[in-house]
XYZ file of C-alpha atoms in Angstrom:
705
model
C -91.948 91.085 -53.132
C -94.427 92.982 -55.363
C -98.196 92.716 -55.295
C -99.679 94.030 -58.544
C -103.221 95.205 -57.894
C -105.944 94.384 -60.425
C -108.885 96.597 -61.348
C -111.060 95.136 -58.589
C -108.492 95.857 -55.848
C -110.105 96.429 -52.439
C -107.270 96.305 -49.918
C -103.769 95.023 -49.536
C -102.115 93.023 -46.845
C -102.571 94.222 -43.287
C -99.628 95.111 -41.034
C -96.637 93.304 -42.556
C -95.051 91.138 -39.914
C -94.160 87.538 -39.282
C -96.872 84.958 -39.842
C -99.835 87.315 -40.232
C -102.858 86.539 -42.410
C -103.223 88.675 -45.534
C -106.481 88.979 -47.499
C -106.656 89.953 -51.161
C -109.644 90.232 -53.448
C -108.111 90.067 -56.887
C -105.243 88.660 -58.879
C -101.889 88.763 -57.159
C -98.519 88.601 -58.773
C -95.520 87.355 -56.851
C -92.073 88.148 -58.208
C -89.520 85.770 -56.788
C -85.919 86.820 -57.262
C -83.801 83.715 -57.301
C -81.110 82.176 -59.445
C -83.662 81.095 -62.039
C -85.544 84.426 -61.728
C -88.871 82.645 -62.327
C -92.108 84.546 -61.867
C -94.920 82.669 -60.153
C -98.419 83.969 -60.807
C -101.651 82.745 -59.271
C -105.247 83.773 -59.741
C -107.284 83.220 -56.606
C -110.941 83.376 -55.670
C -112.510 85.943 -53.362
C -110.916 86.311 -49.937
C -108.436 83.449 -49.785
C -106.249 83.656 -46.691
C -102.587 83.551 -47.622
C -99.922 83.139 -44.965
C -96.583 84.723 -45.870
C -93.576 84.458 -43.597
C -91.279 87.469 -43.646
C -89.069 86.610 -40.690
C -85.871 85.579 -42.474
C -83.789 87.565 -44.898
C -83.960 84.663 -47.359
C -87.116 82.618 -46.972
C -88.048 79.098 -47.945
C -88.509 77.828 -51.498
C -91.931 78.621 -52.904
C -94.479 75.828 -52.967
C -97.123 77.912 -54.733
C -97.415 76.041 -58.024
C -99.127 76.790 -61.339
C -102.067 78.947 -62.318
C -105.750 78.400 -61.783
C -109.051 80.250 -61.716
C -109.860 79.448 -58.129
C -108.030 78.904 -54.894
C -109.220 75.327 -54.435
C -107.522 74.238 -57.648
C -104.326 76.026 -56.660
C -104.038 74.291 -53.324
C -104.990 70.950 -54.807
C -101.500 70.602 -56.192
C -100.176 71.029 -52.661
C -102.535 68.483 -51.136
C -104.514 70.996 -49.086
C -108.298 71.302 -49.005
C -110.345 74.446 -48.613
C -109.535 78.034 -49.425
C -106.441 78.430 -47.237
C -103.235 78.701 -49.251
C -100.031 78.434 -47.235
C -96.856 79.231 -49.099
C -93.515 80.917 -48.697
C -91.644 82.977 -51.241
C -87.909 83.188 -51.635
C -87.097 86.889 -51.740
C -83.826 88.763 -51.936
C -84.667 91.400 -49.361
C -81.404 93.185 -50.023
C -82.856 94.257 -53.376
C -86.546 94.428 -52.512
C -87.833 95.492 -49.086
C -91.176 97.040 -50.028
C -94.390 95.614 -48.646
C -97.938 96.789 -49.126
C -99.876 97.582 -45.994
C -103.473 98.465 -45.324
C -103.200 101.951 -43.828
C -106.492 103.313 -45.039
C -104.932 105.425 -47.785
C -106.583 103.798 -50.806
C -103.889 101.257 -51.342
C -100.888 103.575 -51.264
C -97.512 101.983 -50.751
C -95.824 102.206 -47.362
C -92.665 100.620 -45.982
C -92.153 98.517 -42.922
C -88.957 100.424 -42.097
C -87.924 103.086 -39.604
C -85.781 106.148 -40.272
C -84.432 107.661 -37.043
C -83.251 111.259 -36.859
C -82.318 113.350 -33.837
C -81.367 116.964 -33.229
C -79.803 118.896 -30.351
C -79.797 115.939 -27.974
C -78.376 116.846 -24.584
C -78.319 114.889 -21.368
C -77.554 116.033 -17.847
C -76.897 113.435 -15.188
C -77.679 114.256 -11.561
C -75.260 112.944 -8.978
C -75.657 112.738 -5.214
C -78.488 111.884 -2.835
C -80.379 113.275 0.124
C -77.254 112.969 2.289
C -74.850 114.680 -0.141
C -74.914 117.775 -2.299
C -76.535 117.165 -5.671
C -74.488 118.050 -8.729
C -75.197 117.809 -12.439
C -72.898 116.812 -15.249
C -73.638 117.228 -18.937
C -72.903 113.980 -20.764
C -74.207 114.855 -24.256
C -73.933 118.301 -25.834
C -76.615 119.003 -28.458
C -75.614 116.178 -30.780
C -77.544 115.297 -33.918
C -77.583 112.539 -36.492
C -79.599 110.199 -38.621
C -79.791 106.411 -38.790
C -81.362 104.882 -41.878
C -83.229 101.581 -42.311
C -81.341 98.586 -43.613
C -78.147 99.872 -41.997
C -75.870 98.431 -39.326
C -74.695 101.430 -37.320
C -71.822 101.497 -34.839
C -71.651 104.155 -32.124
C -67.977 104.389 -31.182
C -65.899 106.424 -28.797
C -63.514 106.246 -25.845
C -64.674 105.120 -22.424
C -66.925 107.733 -20.869
C -67.557 109.501 -24.164
C -71.339 109.048 -23.964
C -71.906 106.072 -26.285
C -74.242 104.113 -24.034
C -75.983 107.296 -22.895
C -76.779 108.231 -26.505
C -78.059 104.709 -27.141
C -80.239 104.897 -24.027
C -81.682 108.248 -25.095
C -82.466 107.162 -28.649
C -84.090 103.928 -27.493
C -86.203 105.745 -24.918
C -84.577 103.779 -22.109
C -83.423 107.052 -20.542
C -85.833 109.982 -20.532
C -85.035 111.994 -17.396
C -82.567 114.834 -17.944
C -82.863 114.628 -21.738
C -83.496 117.612 -24.004
C -83.693 117.739 -27.779
C -85.830 116.127 -30.445
C -86.071 112.619 -31.863
C -87.952 112.028 -35.107
C -89.221 108.777 -36.534
C -89.867 108.719 -40.268
C -89.859 112.498 -40.298
C -92.340 112.968 -37.445
C -91.816 113.662 -33.713
C -91.384 110.397 -31.890
C -94.224 109.021 -29.810
C -92.330 106.964 -27.257
C -95.304 104.726 -26.516
C -95.696 103.868 -30.192
C -91.954 103.672 -30.830
C -91.495 101.014 -28.156
C -93.955 98.810 -30.028
C -91.588 98.449 -32.966
C -88.195 98.624 -31.242
C -86.205 96.611 -28.728
C -83.247 97.218 -26.438
C -80.656 94.498 -25.793
C -78.421 95.217 -22.831
C -74.713 94.570 -22.566
C -75.168 91.827 -19.995
C -77.232 88.848 -21.130
C -80.325 88.957 -18.926
C -81.722 85.478 -19.433
C -83.664 82.991 -17.349
C -80.820 80.567 -16.519
C -83.047 77.652 -15.477
C -85.063 77.617 -18.703
C -83.873 75.946 -21.883
C -83.374 77.876 -25.101
C -86.645 76.530 -26.464
C -88.534 77.375 -23.260
C -87.145 80.907 -23.243
C -88.256 81.324 -26.840
C -91.732 79.968 -26.112
C -92.180 82.385 -23.218
C -91.142 85.263 -25.474
C -93.481 84.089 -28.239
C -96.421 83.647 -25.864
C -95.928 87.123 -24.424
C -94.875 89.141 -27.468
C -97.135 87.695 -30.151
C -100.903 88.239 -30.164
C -103.061 85.433 -28.814
C -104.568 85.077 -32.282
C -101.289 83.587 -33.549
C -101.588 79.809 -33.398
C -99.075 77.568 -31.638
C -98.041 76.059 -34.973
C -97.210 79.514 -36.304
C -95.328 80.332 -33.103
C -93.350 77.111 -33.474
C -92.524 78.029 -37.065
C -91.357 81.491 -36.027
C -89.213 80.073 -33.211
C -87.633 77.476 -35.483
C -86.878 80.076 -38.156
C -85.219 82.393 -35.648
C -83.152 79.634 -34.028
C -82.073 78.423 -37.454
C -81.085 81.922 -38.529
C -79.092 82.456 -35.329
C -77.535 78.991 -35.430
C -79.119 77.921 -32.143
C -81.011 74.896 -33.431
C -78.718 72.426 -31.682
C -79.103 74.135 -28.302
C -82.893 73.943 -27.969
C -82.763 71.627 -24.955
C -79.806 73.345 -23.294
C -80.496 75.577 -20.311
C -79.446 79.192 -20.732
C -76.984 78.820 -17.857
C -75.096 76.206 -19.884
C -74.633 78.310 -23.017
C -71.387 79.905 -24.075
C -70.994 83.672 -24.095
C -71.643 83.921 -27.810
C -74.689 81.669 -27.612
C -76.120 83.722 -24.750
C -75.724 86.880 -26.804
C -77.459 85.270 -29.781
C -80.266 84.024 -27.539
C -80.728 87.555 -26.183
C -81.129 88.751 -29.761
C -83.404 85.834 -30.660
C -85.823 86.611 -27.828
C -86.371 90.135 -29.134
C -86.726 89.000 -32.754
C -89.921 87.109 -31.966
C -92.155 90.093 -32.703
C -89.923 91.238 -35.581
C -88.927 94.732 -34.336
C -87.769 97.117 -37.031
C -85.360 99.028 -34.760
C -82.843 97.229 -32.565
C -80.557 98.867 -30.005
C -77.648 96.804 -28.661
C -75.268 97.969 -25.951
C -71.781 96.610 -26.715
C -72.882 93.223 -28.106
C -69.269 92.055 -28.544
C -68.110 92.682 -24.977
C -66.671 89.559 -23.361
C -66.668 87.535 -26.595
C -63.711 86.046 -28.424
C -62.887 87.172 -31.962
C -64.803 84.306 -33.568
C -67.942 84.953 -31.516
C -67.661 88.684 -32.225
C -67.521 88.027 -35.946
C -70.500 85.656 -35.726
C -72.534 88.211 -33.773
C -71.841 91.119 -36.139
C -72.440 88.912 -39.193
C -75.813 87.984 -37.741
C -76.712 91.629 -37.169
C -75.621 92.437 -40.704
C -77.894 89.709 -42.008
C -80.830 91.109 -40.058
C -80.411 94.511 -41.712
C -81.283 92.826 -45.002
C -84.866 92.791 -43.739
C -84.883 96.575 -43.595
C -84.174 96.754 -39.866
C -82.368 99.713 -38.363
C -79.747 98.192 -36.051
C -77.771 100.501 -33.781
C -75.114 99.215 -31.412
C -72.341 100.660 -29.320
C -68.938 99.116 -29.744
C -65.762 100.049 -27.926
C -62.874 99.386 -30.284
C -63.570 96.905 -33.107
C -60.932 95.199 -35.171
C -60.477 96.298 -38.774
C -62.449 93.263 -39.965
C -65.392 93.959 -37.665
C -65.280 97.655 -38.435
C -65.654 96.981 -42.155
C -68.893 95.062 -41.523
C -70.713 98.191 -40.354
C -72.527 100.356 -42.863
C -72.402 103.521 -40.817
C -70.328 104.774 -37.910
C -71.118 107.472 -35.368
C -68.106 108.628 -33.347
C -68.655 110.268 -29.956
C -65.990 112.118 -28.011
C -66.538 113.898 -24.708
C -70.269 114.117 -25.438
C -69.908 115.559 -28.955
C -70.315 113.995 -32.382
C -66.940 113.822 -34.103
C -68.048 111.903 -37.181
C -71.136 110.377 -38.679
C -71.346 108.775 -42.057
C -70.429 105.705 -44.028
C -67.693 103.474 -42.722
C -65.739 103.641 -45.967
C -65.697 107.442 -45.829
C -64.106 107.731 -42.404
C -60.581 107.736 -43.834
C -61.416 110.482 -46.400
C -63.013 112.497 -43.592
C -59.867 112.264 -41.500
C -57.879 113.307 -44.555
C -60.130 116.353 -44.987
C -59.597 117.243 -41.336
C -55.850 117.151 -41.782
C -55.377 114.029 -39.667
C -54.632 111.345 -42.279
C -54.907 107.780 -41.064
C -51.505 106.054 -41.219
C -51.203 103.294 -43.787
C -52.012 99.797 -42.505
C -53.546 101.354 -39.382
C -57.003 100.360 -38.208
C -59.210 103.441 -38.816
C -61.323 102.517 -35.780
C -58.278 102.577 -33.500
C -57.020 105.811 -35.014
C -60.283 107.733 -34.662
C -60.567 106.607 -31.025
C -57.075 107.980 -30.404
C -58.091 111.294 -31.950
C -61.269 111.391 -29.852
C -59.349 111.171 -26.579
C -58.907 114.676 -25.218
C -55.767 113.504 -23.411
C -53.978 113.994 -26.739
C -55.215 117.578 -26.925
C -58.675 119.104 -27.367
C -57.889 120.784 -30.681
C -58.313 117.725 -32.897
C -61.708 116.593 -31.520
C -63.004 120.174 -31.675
C -61.960 120.523 -35.310
C -63.603 117.198 -36.213
C -66.770 118.295 -34.410
C -66.883 121.548 -36.373
C -66.388 119.789 -39.721
C -69.234 117.335 -39.058
C -71.320 120.115 -37.405
C -71.804 118.028 -34.256
C -73.770 115.448 -36.250
C -75.830 117.821 -38.397
C -73.806 117.241 -41.576
C -74.659 114.292 -43.828
C -71.968 114.855 -46.463
C -70.012 111.728 -45.581
C -72.794 109.267 -46.297
C -72.490 107.123 -49.396
C -75.437 108.913 -51.007
C -75.477 112.365 -49.403
C -77.917 113.719 -51.974
C -80.593 111.407 -50.547
C -79.985 112.700 -47.037
C -81.180 116.237 -47.730
C -84.784 115.568 -46.757
C -85.846 117.851 -43.938
C -87.775 116.813 -40.881
C -91.575 116.960 -41.217
C -91.128 117.084 -44.996
C -89.699 113.613 -45.399
C -91.592 111.907 -48.248
C -90.573 108.362 -47.447
C -91.970 106.001 -44.807
C -95.044 106.833 -42.777
C -94.766 107.972 -39.144
C -94.197 105.214 -36.663
C -97.803 105.451 -35.525
C -98.899 104.247 -38.957
C -96.220 101.584 -39.313
C -97.058 99.670 -36.163
C -100.244 97.796 -35.438
C -103.328 99.925 -35.119
C -104.110 98.205 -31.826
C -103.783 100.894 -29.182
C -103.360 98.472 -26.283
C -100.067 98.684 -24.455
C -99.257 95.006 -24.843
C -99.965 92.467 -27.589
C -101.621 90.023 -25.167
C -104.231 90.341 -22.435
C -103.222 90.643 -18.807
C -104.735 87.287 -17.903
C -102.721 85.652 -20.682
C -99.566 87.331 -19.381
C -100.331 86.109 -15.872
C -100.749 82.536 -17.087
C -97.466 82.566 -19.018
C -95.530 84.176 -16.166
C -96.956 81.740 -13.619
C -96.016 78.807 -15.836
C -92.493 80.173 -16.139
C -92.315 80.739 -12.390
C -93.414 77.200 -11.538
C -90.874 75.767 -13.996
C -88.134 77.813 -12.331
C -89.243 76.697 -8.869
C -89.256 73.063 -9.992
C -85.834 73.339 -11.634
C -84.239 75.143 -8.698
C -84.470 72.053 -6.523
C -81.719 73.147 -4.172
C -83.567 76.286 -3.082
C -86.909 74.479 -2.860
C -85.424 71.641 -0.804
C -83.613 74.116 1.440
C -86.792 76.061 2.133
C -88.784 72.963 3.021
C -85.871 71.149 4.662
C -85.008 74.126 6.863
C -88.540 74.244 8.218
C -88.426 70.528 8.984
C -85.012 70.648 10.656
C -85.755 73.761 12.719
C -89.109 72.274 13.700
C -87.426 69.093 14.918
C -84.789 71.048 16.832
C -87.287 73.306 18.589
C -89.611 70.364 19.187
C -86.819 68.443 20.883
C -85.777 71.447 22.965
C -89.313 72.194 24.166
C -90.550 68.613 24.316
C -94.124 68.470 25.715
C -93.870 72.019 27.066
C -97.331 72.856 25.783
C -99.209 70.707 28.289
C -96.975 71.255 31.321
C -98.243 73.897 33.721
C -94.717 74.456 35.037
C -93.343 75.293 31.555
C -95.806 77.946 30.457
C -93.126 80.640 30.200
C -90.903 78.238 28.264
C -93.779 77.574 25.914
C -94.303 81.330 25.537
C -90.644 81.661 24.579
C -91.172 78.866 22.047
C -94.111 80.661 20.437
C -92.016 83.799 20.051
C -89.111 81.783 18.599
C -91.501 80.226 16.071
C -92.555 83.660 14.826
C -88.943 84.863 14.711
C -88.055 81.859 12.570
C -90.877 82.565 10.136
C -90.123 86.264 9.991
C -86.347 85.996 9.627
C -86.110 83.105 7.184
C -88.834 84.385 4.869
C -87.796 88.028 4.843
C -84.082 87.389 4.329
C -84.675 84.817 1.603
C -86.777 87.334 -0.326
C -84.237 90.116 0.188
C -81.476 87.881 -1.162
C -83.323 86.443 -4.174
C -85.645 89.169 -5.437
C -82.922 91.688 -6.485
C -81.498 89.006 -8.787
C -84.681 89.239 -10.851
C -84.580 93.020 -11.141
C -82.239 93.182 -14.135
C -84.385 90.711 -16.091
C -87.556 92.554 -15.076
C -86.159 95.898 -16.239
C -85.209 94.474 -19.630
C -88.408 92.539 -20.276
C -90.735 95.256 -19.018
C -89.017 97.937 -21.117
C -89.316 95.736 -24.197
C -93.041 95.370 -23.516
C -93.190 91.671 -22.687
C -95.748 92.158 -19.912
C -97.244 94.632 -17.483
C -95.670 95.140 -14.083
C -98.934 94.258 -12.336
C -99.027 90.796 -13.896
C -95.356 90.164 -13.157
C -95.807 91.138 -9.512
C -98.970 89.066 -9.207
C -97.251 86.016 -10.680
C -94.296 86.357 -8.292
C -96.721 86.499 -5.376
C -98.766 83.487 -6.484
C -95.865 81.252 -7.534
C -94.228 81.487 -4.127
C -97.356 80.508 -2.189
C -97.238 76.676 -2.619
C -93.693 76.261 -1.268
C -94.395 78.729 1.540
C -97.572 76.903 2.544
C -95.929 73.459 2.432
C -92.951 74.601 4.496
C -95.070 76.410 7.070
C -97.528 73.518 7.358
C -94.821 70.899 7.920
C -93.111 73.126 10.461
C -96.381 73.782 12.313
C -97.316 70.106 12.283
C -93.965 69.031 13.720
C -93.604 71.737 16.345
C -97.238 71.645 17.446
C -97.409 67.967 18.251
C -93.833 67.459 19.457
C -94.362 70.143 22.066
C -97.746 68.663 23.005
C -99.906 71.687 22.325
C -103.707 71.214 22.739
C -104.889 68.314 20.594
C -107.646 70.297 18.948
C -107.978 70.692 15.182
C -109.531 74.139 15.518
C -106.645 75.330 17.684
C -104.099 73.874 15.254
C -105.838 75.585 12.342
C -105.723 78.932 14.146
C -102.058 78.336 14.979
C -101.209 77.485 11.372
C -103.198 80.362 9.842
C -101.513 82.861 12.151
C -98.059 81.517 11.306
C -98.901 81.541 7.586
C -100.011 85.160 7.718
C -96.773 86.110 9.476
C -94.859 84.352 6.682
C -96.752 86.272 3.983
C -96.359 89.597 5.776
C -92.624 88.988 6.244
C -92.396 88.169 2.554
C -94.070 91.497 1.782
C -91.446 93.264 3.892
C -88.726 91.394 2.005
C -90.235 92.315 -1.366
C -90.376 95.986 -0.419
C -86.773 96.017 0.784
C -85.529 93.861 -2.098
C -87.256 96.062 -4.666
C -85.543 99.204 -3.415
C -82.147 98.082 -2.124
C -79.460 95.879 -3.564
C -78.479 92.671 -1.791
C -75.739 94.229 0.344
C -77.824 97.109 1.660
C -80.935 94.950 1.924
C -79.237 92.437 4.200
C -78.432 95.311 6.549
C -81.817 97.052 6.427
C -83.847 93.855 6.910
C -82.433 92.710 10.271
C -82.379 96.322 11.465
C -86.128 96.608 10.920
C -86.635 93.454 12.963
C -85.531 95.240 16.139
C -88.568 97.558 16.476
C -90.809 94.673 15.451
C -89.531 92.689 18.462
C -89.534 95.717 20.776
C -93.226 96.324 20.223
C -94.323 92.699 20.042
C -95.238 92.385 23.726
C -92.484 89.858 24.405
C -90.163 90.736 27.278
C -91.942 94.007 28.068
C -95.706 94.043 28.423
C -97.455 96.496 26.147
C -99.269 98.177 29.039
C -95.914 98.896 30.699
C -94.619 100.825 27.675
C -94.534 104.643 27.718
C -97.573 106.147 26.016
C -95.672 107.258 22.907
C -93.994 103.882 22.502
C -97.254 102.056 23.092
C -98.662 103.513 19.903
C -95.583 102.194 18.154
C -96.789 98.671 18.927
C -99.518 99.103 16.322
C -96.788 99.100 13.638
C -95.472 95.687 14.703
C -97.058 92.781 12.872
C -95.118 90.516 15.224
C -97.367 91.747 18.050
C -100.500 90.499 16.301
C -98.843 87.246 15.323
C -97.773 86.598 18.915
C -101.231 87.392 20.247
C -102.725 85.024 17.668
C -100.585 81.985 18.511
C -100.912 82.633 22.262
C -104.685 82.614 21.930
C -104.547 79.446 19.814
C -102.662 77.677 22.602
C -104.066 79.239 25.799
C -107.249 80.994 24.748
C -110.769 79.751 23.964
C -111.445 78.737 27.579
C -108.683 76.166 27.862
C -108.837 74.103 31.016
C -106.392 73.806 33.894
C -102.943 72.614 32.849
C -101.313 69.522 34.295
C -98.816 70.273 37.032
C -96.071 67.903 38.265
C -96.402 67.097 41.951
C -92.900 68.266 42.795
C -93.285 71.699 41.140
C -95.270 74.856 41.753
C -97.319 75.868 38.716
C -98.157 79.546 38.954
C -99.584 79.612 35.413
C -101.616 76.421 35.480
C -104.701 78.538 34.866
C -104.461 79.775 31.237
C -106.671 82.801 31.938
C -104.187 83.996 34.539
C -101.352 83.765 32.047
C -103.330 85.651 29.373
C -103.988 88.475 31.834
C -100.322 88.718 32.764
C -99.087 88.866 29.146
C -101.893 91.337 28.342
C -103.679 89.189 25.742
C -107.446 89.162 25.642
C -109.014 85.864 24.713
C -111.679 87.488 22.540
C -109.453 89.518 20.225
C -108.324 86.788 17.845
C -110.476 88.204 15.042
C -108.838 91.600 15.476
C -105.383 90.043 15.228
C -106.243 88.245 11.992
C -107.734 91.422 10.517
C -104.618 93.373 11.522
C -102.330 90.804 9.874
C -104.440 90.857 6.713
C -104.228 94.651 6.696
C -100.442 94.474 7.078
C -100.340 91.970 4.236
C -102.382 94.195 1.938
C -100.481 97.403 2.739
C -97.042 95.815 2.380
C -97.910 94.143 -0.925
C -99.147 97.462 -2.274
C -96.035 99.173 -0.906
C -93.785 96.625 -2.608
C -95.567 97.208 -5.912
C -95.275 100.996 -5.579
C -91.571 100.728 -4.733
C -91.050 98.380 -7.668
C -92.758 100.792 -10.051
C -90.698 103.661 -8.644
C -87.528 101.629 -9.089
C -88.319 100.939 -12.740
C -89.042 104.614 -13.330
C -85.913 105.791 -11.506
C -83.691 103.615 -13.694
C -84.785 105.669 -16.664
C-alpha cells in the first residue's frame, strides 16, 4: 500500500495498526494489487478521516470509488454523509508491507516490522531451595542468531536442548539468570517497550473455559485495545480474526467445548487483537493430530504475510510441516547447531560431512545429529561451522544479513515503532477493573455447581447445627452448649472459605501469568476484581447461614444483636478468604491443602476456646493476638450474651449456673465493652492479609520469570 505525498504534505498516517484513524492533508494515491491490477485514486478535502483495516493478510474489496475534488462527493457514491470515508483496500502484503507512520521525522518512511537479533545469550538455572544445597546449571551457552520480519521460524532440538528456554529469554518471559544482548531493529531491547508489540503463547492453552469464543475475544478486545476504539470497530476486528482463523462457527461455543486445534487457534486469536508484530509460541503443535498441526502452521505462515516475526519451538515436525517454515534454528545441549533457511539445511549438513540420507526427513536427521548420545563430535563440528549462531551464510540472501548491530539502516528501534503512549497498558485501570469484574460475574453465573454448593452448604450446615442445638440460645442450662455452637459456627466459616479459596485460586494462576505478561491488565486491578466478584456469593451464603442458625437456636430476638452477629461472621469469612488467597498464591493445590489446615491449629489454640486466655503462659498469651478466631469468638459471644442481656430462662428441674450472662462473660474472659476493639482487630486482619496476598501474588509472578 503506497501513499504518494503531494506538495502540501503535512503528515502521514499515525501508528499503523488495526482500525486506527489516519489523517492526510493532500492527495493520496492507493495502489491496489489484485488480479485486475487497477489503481484507485481519490482527491480529498482537508483532514478527512480515513479508516483502513490492516488486520488480515488479504483485506476486503475496495469500496472507494471514482475521483472527486472533495471528500463529500467521494463518499456520496457510497451512501455516506459527512467527511468520514470508510474503505478497505485489497493488498498483497506478501509483495508490499511498507506503511507510512508519523514518527516526527518529516515524513520519512518507516516499517511496522521487527527484526530480532541476539548475541552471547547464556542462561543459568538455579536448583534447590532453603532446605537443600543450591546448584546452578548452564542451559544456554553464548548462543546468537537473528530472526527477520515476515518469517516463520522454528526452534528445534532434542528434549532438554534449551528450545523453550531460548524462547523464554527472547520473549522476555525469563530474565533472571540471563546474560547476553538482545537487539530490536538494531538497537538494544527495551523490555518494557518490546512487550507492547509482542506476545507469548504458551504450550498449554490457558483459556477461560466458561466463556464462549466470542466472549473471550470481547474481553481481549476490551482490555488490549484503547478505549478510543469504538465497539463497532472492535466487532469488526474480532470478526476478521475469527474468520481468518476459521473460528466463525464456534462463536457461541464455550472454550471448554472446543477441540484441541480450536483451542490453540483461539489462544492465537486472543493475542492477535492488538496486532502484535512479534509472536512467540511454545510448541504450538503439541497434542494435535496431523491435520490440526497443518492447519495451525498454515495459519502462522499466513500471519507472516503481514510482516510479523513468528518464532515457535517445535519438537520433531514431519517433512511437510518442516517445509512450511522459512527459517530453522537448531539447538543441541544449549548450543546453536544451525540457523538459516529451511531449504539450506541439507546443503549445510553436506558441508559438515553428514549428508542427509535420501528420502529421509531432514528434521528427523538433524535431531539425531544433535543428540550427544550418538557422540559429541558431530554437534561440536556443526556448532563450529555455524559459529554458535553468529554465522548468517545459510540464509537465502546472506548478503542482506551483513548489517551490523547499531548500524542497521532498516526499521526504526522498537521504541519508535510502537505507540508513543508511555502508559504501561492501553486502557485505564478503572476500565480494566470493569472488564475483569464483568468477566468474573459471568464465570460465577456460569459455574452454577460451585455457586449452588457454596450457598447450599451454608444452608445445610445451618439446618444441621440448628437442629442439634435447638433453642440452646435462650436456655440457661445450655449456655456452654451454646458457646460450643458459636465456636463451631466460626470453624465452619473459617474452614469452608479458606479451603475453597486454596483449592480454586491456584487454577487461575496459569491464566493470570499469561495474561499479565502479555499486558492485558495490571495485577492490582485483577486482584481487586477477584476480591469484589466473590463478595456477593459470600455475603448471601453467610447471611442465609446466620439467619437459619440464629433463629433455630433461639438466640436473642434483637435486630441489633443479629446484625452484630452477622457482621462478625462476615468479617471472619473475609479474613479466612484472605488467608486462603495468600496460601493459594504461593503454594500449589497439594501443598496448600496441607498448609491451610495446619495453620488452623494455632488459630484455635489462641482463640480462647477450651483454655481461657488468662490461663495461658505469658509468652503464649501474646500469641493470641495473632489469632483472628479469638476476635471473632469474642464478637459473637458479645452479640449473644453482652449488651446487658437479662437473666436467662432456667428449667425447674435443672441447675443453671450461667443463667446470669455477666457471670458467663467473666468466666470466658470476655469484656462486654470491647466489641469495637474486636471489629477493629478483624478489619486490621482483613487489611493486612489482603495486602499480604497481593505481595505474595506479585512475588509469585516475578519468581516465575
